Amino acid sequence: MMRALAIGGFLVGLALFGLVEWLARREGSKIPTLGELCGYVMRYEVGPVPVGRIGLFGFWWWIGWHFLAR
């Protein structure tokens, strides 16, 4: 029961992500695409430290560690 609920939650999240990305790619949309969002985050720096790149790397590491490693 709990496994099916978790899988359903991930599927709903994936569907919502796809919907927002589709809405972002429409003509004249003000919603940023995932690529634009990642580009904005990657440019963020505090002094000489690329905080955005470090944060994005940490996020992908966390995703891989929790969902892809077995």
Coordinates of N, CA, C and O in Angstrom, one line a residue:
M1 N 0.8 -1.2 0.0 CA 0.0 0.0 0.0 C 0.9 1.3 0.0 O 0.7 2.1 -0.8
M2 N 1.8 1.3 0.9 CA 2.7 2.5 1.0 C 3.6 2.7 -0.2 O 3.8 3.8 -0.7
R3 N 4.0 1.5 -0.8 CA 4.9 1.6 -2.0 C 4.1 2.1 -3.1 O 4.6 3.0 -3.9
A4 N 2.8 1.7 -3.3 CA 2.0 2.2 -4.4 C 1.7 3.7 -4.2 O 1.7 4.4 -5.2
L5 N 1.5 4.1 -3.0 CA 1.3 5.5 -2.7 C 2.6 6.4 -3.0 O 2.5 7.4 -3.6
A6 N 3.7 5.9 -2.7 CA 5.0 6.6 -3.0 C 5.2 6.6 -4.5 O 5.6 7.7 -5.1
I7 N 5.0 5.5 -5.2 CA 5.1 5.5 -6.7 C 4.1 6.5 -7.3 O 4.5 7.2 -8.2
G8 N 2.9 6.5 -6.8 CA 1.9 7.4 -7.3 C 2.3 8.8 -7.1 O 2.1 9.7 -8.0
G9 N 2.8 9.1 -6.0 CA 3.3 10.5 -5.7 C 4.4 10.9 -6.6 O 4.4 12.1 -7.1
F10 N 5.3 10.1 -6.9 CA 6.4 10.4 -7.8 C 5.8 10.6 -9.3 O 6.3 11.5 -10.0
L11 N 4.9 9.8 -9.7 CA 4.3 9.9 -11.0 C 3.5 11.2 -11.1 O 3.6 11.9 -12.1
V12 N 2.8 11.6 -10.0 CA 2.1 12.9 -10.0 C 3.1 14.1 -10.1 O 2.9 15.0 -10.9
G13 N 4.2 14.0 -9.4 CA 5.3 15.0 -9.4 C 5.9 15.1 -10.8 O 6.1 16.2 -11.3
L14 N 6.1 13.9 -11.4 CA 6.7 13.9 -12.8 C 5.7 14.5 -13.8 O 6.1 15.3 -14.7
A15 N 4.4 14.2 -13.7 CA 3.4 14.8 -14.6 C 3.3 16.3 -14.4 O 3.2 17.0 -15.4
L16 N 3.4 16.8 -13.2 CA 3.4 18.2 -12.9 C 4.6 18.9 -13.5 O 4.5 20.0 -14.0
F17 N 5.7 18.3 -13.3 CA 7.0 18.8 -13.9 C 6.9 18.9 -15.4 O 7.2 19.9 -16.0
G18 N 6.4 17.9 -16.0 CA 6.2 17.9 -17.5 C 5.2 19.0 -17.9 O 5.4 19.6 -18.9
L19 N 4.1 19.1 -17.2 CA 3.1 20.2 -17.5 C 3.7 21.6 -17.4 O 3.5 22.4 -18.3
V20 N 4.5 21.8 -16.3 CA 5.1 23.2 -16.2 C 6.1 23.4 -17.3 O 6.2 24.5 -17.9
E21 N 6.9 22.4 -17.7 CA 7.9 22.5 -18.8 C 7.2 22.8 -20.1 O 7.6 23.6 -20.9
W22 N 6.1 22.1 -20.3 CA 5.3 22.3 -21.5 C 4.7 23.7 -21.6 O 4.8 24.4 -22.6
L23 N 4.2 24.2 -20.4 CA 3.7 25.6 -20.4 C 4.8 26.6 -20.6 O 4.6 27.6 -21.2
A24 N 6.0 26.3 -20.1 CA 7.1 27.2 -20.3 C 7.5 27.3 -21.7 O 8.0 28.4 -22.1
R25 N 7.3 26.3 -22.5 CA 7.8 26.3 -23.9 C 6.8 26.9 -24.9 O 7.1 26.9 -26.1
R26 N 5.6 27.3 -24.4 CA 4.6 27.9 -25.3 C 5.1 29.3 -25.7 O 5.9 29.9 -25.0
E27 N 4.6 29.7 -26.9 CA 5.0 31.0 -27.4 C 4.5 32.1 -26.4 O 3.4 32.2 -26.0
G28 N 5.4 33.0 -26.1 CA 5.1 34.2 -25.2 C 5.0 33.8 -23.7 O 4.5 34.7 -23.0
S29 N 5.4 32.6 -23.3 CA 5.3 32.3 -21.9 C 6.3 33.0 -21.1 O 7.4 33.2 -21.5
K30 N 5.9 33.4 -19.9 CA 6.8 34.1 -18.9 C 7.4 33.1 -17.9 O 8.2 33.5 -17.1
I31 N 7.0 31.8 -18.0 CA 7.6 30.8 -17.1 C 8.9 30.3 -17.7 O 9.0 30.0 -18.9
P32 N 10.0 30.3 -16.9 CA 11.3 29.9 -17.4 C 11.3 28.3 -17.6 O 10.7 27.6 -16.8
T33 N 12.0 27.9 -18.6 CA 12.2 26.4 -18.8 C 13.2 25.9 -17.8 O 13.9 26.7 -17.1
L34 N 13.4 24.6 -17.7 CA 14.4 24.1 -16.8 C 15.8 24.5 -17.2 O 16.6 24.8 -16.3
G35 N 16.1 24.6 -18.5 CA 17.4 25.0 -18.9 C 17.7 26.4 -18.5 O 18.8 26.8 -18.1
E36 N 16.7 27.3 -18.7 CA 16.9 28.7 -18.3 C 17.1 28.8 -16.8 O 17.9 29.6 -16.3
L37 N 16.3 28.0 -16.0 CA 16.4 28.1 -14.5 C 17.8 27.6 -14.1 O 18.4 28.2 -13.2
C38 N 18.3 26.5 -14.7 CA 19.6 26.0 -14.4 C 20.7 27.0 -14.7 O 21.6 27.2 -14.0
G39 N 20.5 27.6 -15.9 CA 21.5 28.7 -16.3 C 21.6 29.8 -15.3 O 22.6 30.3 -15.0
Y40 N 20.4 30.2 -14.8 CA 20.3 31.3 -13.8 C 21.0 30.9 -12.5 O 21.8 31.7 -11.9
V41 N 20.7 29.7 -12.1 CA 21.3 29.2 -10.8 C 22.9 29.1 -11.0 O 23.6 29.4 -10.1
M42 N 23.3 28.6 -12.1 CA 24.7 28.3 -12.3 C 25.5 29.7 -12.3 O 26.7 29.7 -12.0
R43 N 24.9 30.8 -12.7 CA 25.6 32.1 -12.7 C 25.7 32.7 -11.3 O 26.4 33.7 -11.2
Y44 N 25.0 32.2 -10.3 CA 25.0 32.8 -9.0 C 26.3 32.6 -8.3 O 26.8 31.5 -8.2
E45 N 26.9 33.7 -7.9 CA 28.2 33.7 -7.2 C 28.1 34.6 -6.0 O 27.4 35.6 -6.0
V46 N 28.9 34.3 -4.9 CA 29.1 35.1 -3.8 C 30.6 35.4 -3.7 O 31.4 34.6 -3.3
G47 N 31.0 36.6 -4.2 CA 32.4 36.9 -4.3 C 33.0 36.0 -5.4 O 32.4 35.9 -6.5
P48 N 34.1 35.4 -5.2 CA 34.7 34.5 -6.2 C 34.2 33.1 -6.1 O 34.6 32.3 -6.9
V49 N 33.3 32.8 -5.2 CA 32.8 31.4 -5.0 C 31.6 31.2 -5.8 O 30.6 31.8 -5.6
P50 N 31.6 30.2 -6.7 CA 30.4 29.8 -7.6 C 29.4 29.0 -6.8 O 29.3 27.8 -6.9
V51 N 28.7 29.7 -5.9 CA 27.7 29.0 -5.0 C 26.6 28.3 -5.8 O 26.2 27.2 -5.4
G52 N 26.2 28.8 -6.9 CA 25.2 28.2 -7.7 C 25.6 26.8 -8.2 O 24.9 25.8 -8.2
R53 N 26.8 26.8 -8.8 CA 27.4 25.6 -9.3 C 27.6 24.5 -8.2 O 27.3 23.3 -8.4
I54 N 28.1 25.0 -7.1 CA 28.3 24.0 -6.0 C 26.9 23.5 -5.5 O 26.8 22.3 -5.2
G55 N 25.9 24.4 -5.4 CA 24.6 23.9 -5.0 C 24.0 23.0 -6.0 O 23.4 22.0 -5.6
L56 N 24.1 23.2 -7.3 CA 23.5 22.4 -8.3 C 24.2 21.0 -8.3 O 23.6 20.0 -8.4
F57 N 25.5 21.0 -8.1 CA 26.3 19.8 -8.0 C 25.8 19.0 -6.8 O 25.6 17.8 -6.9
G58 N 25.7 19.7 -5.7 CA 25.2 19.0 -4.4 C 23.8 18.4 -4.6 O 23.5 17.3 -4.1
F59 N 22.9 19.1 -5.3 CA 21.6 18.7 -5.5 C 21.6 17.4 -6.4 O 21.0 16.4 -6.0
W60 N 22.4 17.4 -7.5 CA 22.5 16.2 -8.3 C 23.1 15.0 -7.5 O 22.7 13.8 -7.7
W61 N 24.1 15.3 -6.7 CA 24.7 14.2 -5.9 C 23.7 13.6 -4.9 O 23.6 12.4 -4.8
W62 N 22.9 14.5 -4.3 CA 21.9 14.0 -3.4 C 20.8 13.2 -4.1 O 20.4 12.1 -3.6
I63 N 20.4 13.6 -5.3 CA 19.4 12.8 -6.1 C 20.0 11.5 -6.4 O 19.3 10.4 -6.2
G64 N 21.2 11.4 -6.9 CA 21.8 10.2 -7.2 C 22.0 9.3 -6.1 O 21.8 8.0 -6.1
W65 N 22.4 9.8 -4.9 CA 22.7 9.0 -3.7 C 21.4 8.4 -3.2 O 21.3 7.2 -2.8
H66 N 20.3 9.2 -3.2 CA 19.0 8.7 -2.6 C 18.2 7.9 -3.6 O 17.4 7.0 -3.1
F67 N 18.2 8.1 -4.9 CA 17.3 7.4 -5.8 C 18.0 6.5 -6.7 O 17.3 5.6 -7.2
L68 N 19.3 6.6 -7.0 CA 19.9 5.8 -8.0 C 20.9 4.8 -7.5 O 21.2 3.8 -8.1
A69 N 21.4 5.0 -6.3 CA 22.4 4.1 -5.7 C 21.7 3.0 -5.0 O 20.7 3.2 -4.4
R70 N 22.3 1.8 -5.2 CA 21.7 0.6 -4.5 C 22.8 -0.2 -4.1 O 23.7 -0.6 -4.7

